[in-house]
Coordinates of C-alpha atoms and ligand atoms in Angstrom, one line a residue:
M1 CA 8.7 -81.4 -27.4
L2 CA 8.0 -80.2 -30.9
T3 CA 5.7 -77.2 -30.8
P4 CA 3.9 -76.2 -33.9
S5 CA 5.9 -73.0 -34.1
T6 CA 9.2 -75.0 -34.3
L7 CA 7.8 -76.9 -37.2
E8 CA 6.6 -73.7 -38.8
N9 CA 10.0 -72.1 -38.3
L10 CA 11.7 -75.0 -40.0
I11 CA 9.3 -74.9 -43.0
E12 CA 9.8 -71.1 -43.3
A13 CA 13.6 -71.5 -43.1
L14 CA 13.7 -74.1 -45.9
R15 CA 12.0 -71.5 -48.1
C16 CA 15.3 -69.6 -48.4
L17 CA 16.4 -72.3 -50.9
P18 CA 15.9 -71.2 -54.6
G19 CA 12.7 -72.5 -56.2
V20 CA 11.3 -73.8 -52.9
G21 CA 7.7 -72.7 -52.3
P22 CA 5.5 -73.4 -49.2
K23 CA 4.5 -76.9 -50.4
S24 CA 7.9 -78.2 -51.2
A25 CA 9.2 -76.7 -47.9
Q26 CA 6.6 -78.6 -46.0
R27 CA 7.4 -81.8 -47.9
M28 CA 11.1 -81.4 -47.1
A29 CA 10.5 -80.6 -43.5
Y30 CA 8.4 -83.7 -43.0
H31 CA 10.8 -85.9 -45.0
L32 CA 13.7 -84.8 -42.8
L33 CA 11.9 -85.3 -39.6
Q34 CA 10.1 -88.6 -40.4
R35 CA 12.4 -90.4 -42.8
D36 CA 15.9 -89.0 -42.7
R37 CA 16.9 -87.6 -39.3
Q38 CA 20.5 -88.7 -40.0
G39 CA 20.5 -86.8 -43.2
A40 CA 19.0 -83.8 -41.4
Q41 CA 21.8 -83.8 -38.9
R42 CA 24.4 -84.1 -41.6
L43 CA 22.8 -81.1 -43.3
V44 CA 23.0 -79.1 -40.1
D45 CA 26.7 -80.1 -39.5
T46 CA 28.0 -79.6 -43.1
L47 CA 26.0 -76.3 -43.4
Q48 CA 27.5 -75.0 -40.2
E49 CA 31.0 -76.1 -41.2
A50 CA 30.6 -74.5 -44.6
L51 CA 29.4 -71.2 -43.1
Q52 CA 32.3 -71.1 -40.6
T53 CA 35.1 -72.1 -43.0
L54 CA 34.2 -70.9 -46.4
K55 CA 35.0 -67.3 -47.3
H56 CA 35.6 -65.3 -50.5
C57 CA 39.0 -65.6 -52.2
Q58 CA 40.6 -62.2 -51.9
R59 CA 41.6 -62.2 -55.6
C60 CA 38.6 -63.8 -57.4
N61 CA 35.8 -63.8 -54.8
T62 CA 34.9 -67.4 -55.3
F63 CA 34.4 -69.6 -52.2
T64 CA 37.5 -71.0 -50.6
E65 CA 38.9 -72.0 -47.2
A66 CA 42.1 -70.0 -47.6
E67 CA 42.7 -66.3 -48.1
I68 CA 43.5 -66.9 -51.7
C69 CA 42.1 -69.9 -53.6
D70 CA 44.1 -72.7 -55.2
R71 CA 43.2 -71.6 -58.7
C72 CA 44.4 -68.1 -58.2
L73 CA 47.7 -69.5 -56.9
S74 CA 48.2 -72.2 -59.5
P75 CA 51.3 -71.8 -61.7
K76 CA 49.4 -73.8 -64.4
R77 CA 46.9 -71.0 -65.0
D78 CA 47.6 -68.1 -67.4
P79 CA 47.5 -64.9 -65.3
S80 CA 47.3 -62.7 -68.3
L81 CA 43.7 -63.8 -68.9
L82 CA 40.9 -62.8 -66.6
C83 CA 37.4 -64.1 -67.1
V84 CA 34.6 -62.1 -65.4
V85 CA 31.5 -64.2 -64.4
E86 CA 28.4 -63.4 -62.4
T87 CA 28.5 -66.2 -59.9
A88 CA 30.7 -69.0 -58.5
V89 CA 28.3 -71.4 -60.3
D90 CA 29.1 -69.8 -63.6
L91 CA 32.8 -70.2 -62.8
N92 CA 32.3 -73.9 -62.2
M93 CA 30.5 -74.2 -65.5
M94 CA 33.3 -72.5 -67.3
E95 CA 35.8 -74.8 -65.6
Q96 CA 33.9 -77.8 -66.7
T97 CA 34.4 -76.9 -70.4
Q98 CA 38.2 -77.3 -69.9
A99 CA 38.5 -74.7 -72.7
Y100 CA 39.9 -72.0 -70.5
S101 CA 43.1 -71.9 -68.5
G102 CA 43.2 -68.3 -67.3
L103 CA 42.0 -66.8 -64.0
Y104 CA 38.6 -65.5 -63.0
Y105 CA 36.8 -62.7 -61.3
V106 CA 33.4 -63.4 -59.8
L107 CA 31.1 -60.4 -59.6
M108 CA 28.8 -62.1 -57.1
G109 CA 25.8 -60.7 -59.0
R110 CA 24.9 -58.6 -62.0
M111 CA 23.8 -55.1 -62.5
S112 CA 20.0 -54.8 -62.3
P113 CA 18.8 -51.2 -62.2
L114 CA 15.2 -52.2 -61.6
D115 CA 16.3 -54.0 -58.4
G116 CA 18.6 -51.2 -57.4
I117 CA 21.8 -53.2 -58.1
G118 CA 24.3 -50.8 -59.6
P119 CA 28.1 -50.7 -60.0
R120 CA 28.5 -50.1 -56.3
E121 CA 26.6 -53.2 -55.2
L122 CA 28.9 -55.3 -57.4
L123 CA 32.5 -55.6 -56.7
L124 CA 33.6 -53.4 -59.6
D125 CA 36.0 -51.2 -57.7
S126 CA 38.1 -54.2 -56.7
L127 CA 37.8 -55.5 -60.3
L128 CA 39.5 -52.3 -61.4
T129 CA 42.2 -52.9 -58.9
R130 CA 42.5 -56.5 -59.9
V131 CA 43.0 -55.8 -63.6
S132 CA 45.5 -53.1 -62.9
D133 CA 48.1 -55.5 -61.6
G134 CA 50.2 -55.2 -64.7
V135 CA 49.9 -58.9 -65.5
V136 CA 46.3 -59.1 -66.8
R137 CA 46.3 -58.4 -70.6
E138 CA 42.8 -59.5 -71.6
V139 CA 39.5 -59.3 -69.7
I140 CA 36.9 -61.8 -71.0
L141 CA 33.3 -60.9 -70.2
A142 CA 31.3 -64.0 -69.5
T143 CA 28.3 -62.6 -67.9
N144 CA 24.9 -64.1 -68.9
F145 CA 23.2 -63.2 -72.2
T146 CA 20.2 -61.8 -70.2
N147 CA 19.4 -58.1 -70.1
E148 CA 21.1 -57.7 -66.8
G149 CA 24.2 -59.7 -68.0
E150 CA 24.5 -57.5 -71.1
I151 CA 24.1 -54.3 -69.1
T152 CA 26.9 -55.5 -66.8
A153 CA 29.2 -56.5 -69.7
H154 CA 28.6 -53.1 -71.3
Y155 CA 29.3 -51.3 -68.1
V156 CA 32.5 -53.2 -67.4
S157 CA 33.8 -52.8 -70.9
E158 CA 33.2 -49.0 -70.7
M159 CA 34.9 -48.9 -67.3
L160 CA 38.0 -50.7 -68.8
K161 CA 38.2 -48.4 -71.8
S162 CA 41.6 -46.7 -72.3
R163 CA 43.3 -48.9 -69.7
G164 CA 45.4 -50.6 -72.3
L165 CA 43.6 -54.0 -71.9
R166 CA 42.0 -56.2 -74.5
V167 CA 38.4 -56.6 -73.6
S168 CA 36.4 -59.4 -75.1
R169 CA 32.9 -61.0 -74.8
I170 CA 32.2 -64.7 -75.1
A171 CA 30.5 -65.4 -78.4
R172 CA 26.8 -65.9 -78.9
G173 CA 26.8 -69.7 -79.0
V174 CA 25.0 -69.0 -75.8
P175 CA 21.3 -68.3 -76.8
V176 CA 19.8 -64.8 -76.2
G177 CA 18.4 -64.7 -72.7
G178 CA 20.7 -67.6 -71.9
E179 CA 22.2 -68.2 -68.5
L180 CA 25.6 -69.9 -68.4
E181 CA 24.4 -72.2 -65.7
Y182 CA 22.0 -74.0 -68.2
V183 CA 24.2 -74.1 -71.2
D184 CA 26.0 -77.3 -72.1
S185 CA 29.8 -77.6 -71.8
G186 CA 30.4 -77.8 -75.6
T187 CA 28.5 -74.7 -76.4
L188 CA 30.2 -72.8 -73.6
A189 CA 33.6 -74.0 -74.7
Q190 CA 32.9 -72.7 -78.2
A191 CA 31.6 -69.4 -76.9
M192 CA 34.9 -69.0 -75.0
R193 CA 37.1 -69.9 -78.1
E194 CA 35.1 -67.6 -80.4
R195 CA 35.0 -64.6 -78.0
K196 CA 34.8 -61.2 -79.7
S197 CA 37.0 -58.3 -78.9
L198 CA 34.9 -55.3 -77.7
L199 CA 37.2 -52.3 -77.6
D200 CA 39.2 -52.5 -80.9
Ligands
ZN1 ZN1 40.7 -67.1 -56.2

């Protein structure tokens, strides 16, 4: 039998989704229970499967079922180019532009001193290892044009100074304060093509 606390737990659990407040969570819970129990079961099953099988690629950190993702292993990608993005969503956005054929490194976040997220919380040590493989020639910083994204780009470019790499930043076709996730493909493609060198 469904006790009130079970329902409350469900509503509370749904609030972990971005942008979902108490009211939407309640609507979702009732919708799943009343109108779409099959959908709810599918959600449970696929979520569980995803949690069990998806892990981070050992080279680029994006989600994959293998140790190293297909993209990192693809002979069609240019391994001398490494594009640094904040999230796996940003990686997908960049891929959709079809303007880039190099590899990626996903930081899984951005520096945010106010929230206590510094270099150590991001995967910057392994980025340093990643770019030191002797194959990477250019690191393209494609973090967001928000304060945090700019701080992150600045930090990484300083970190890569005097390592004999070209370091560039995607161009400002992306508006100030802009997050890659919300920029259209054409603008993002142009920003990639017109990227500016940072350390010359
Ligand atoms: Zn990968």
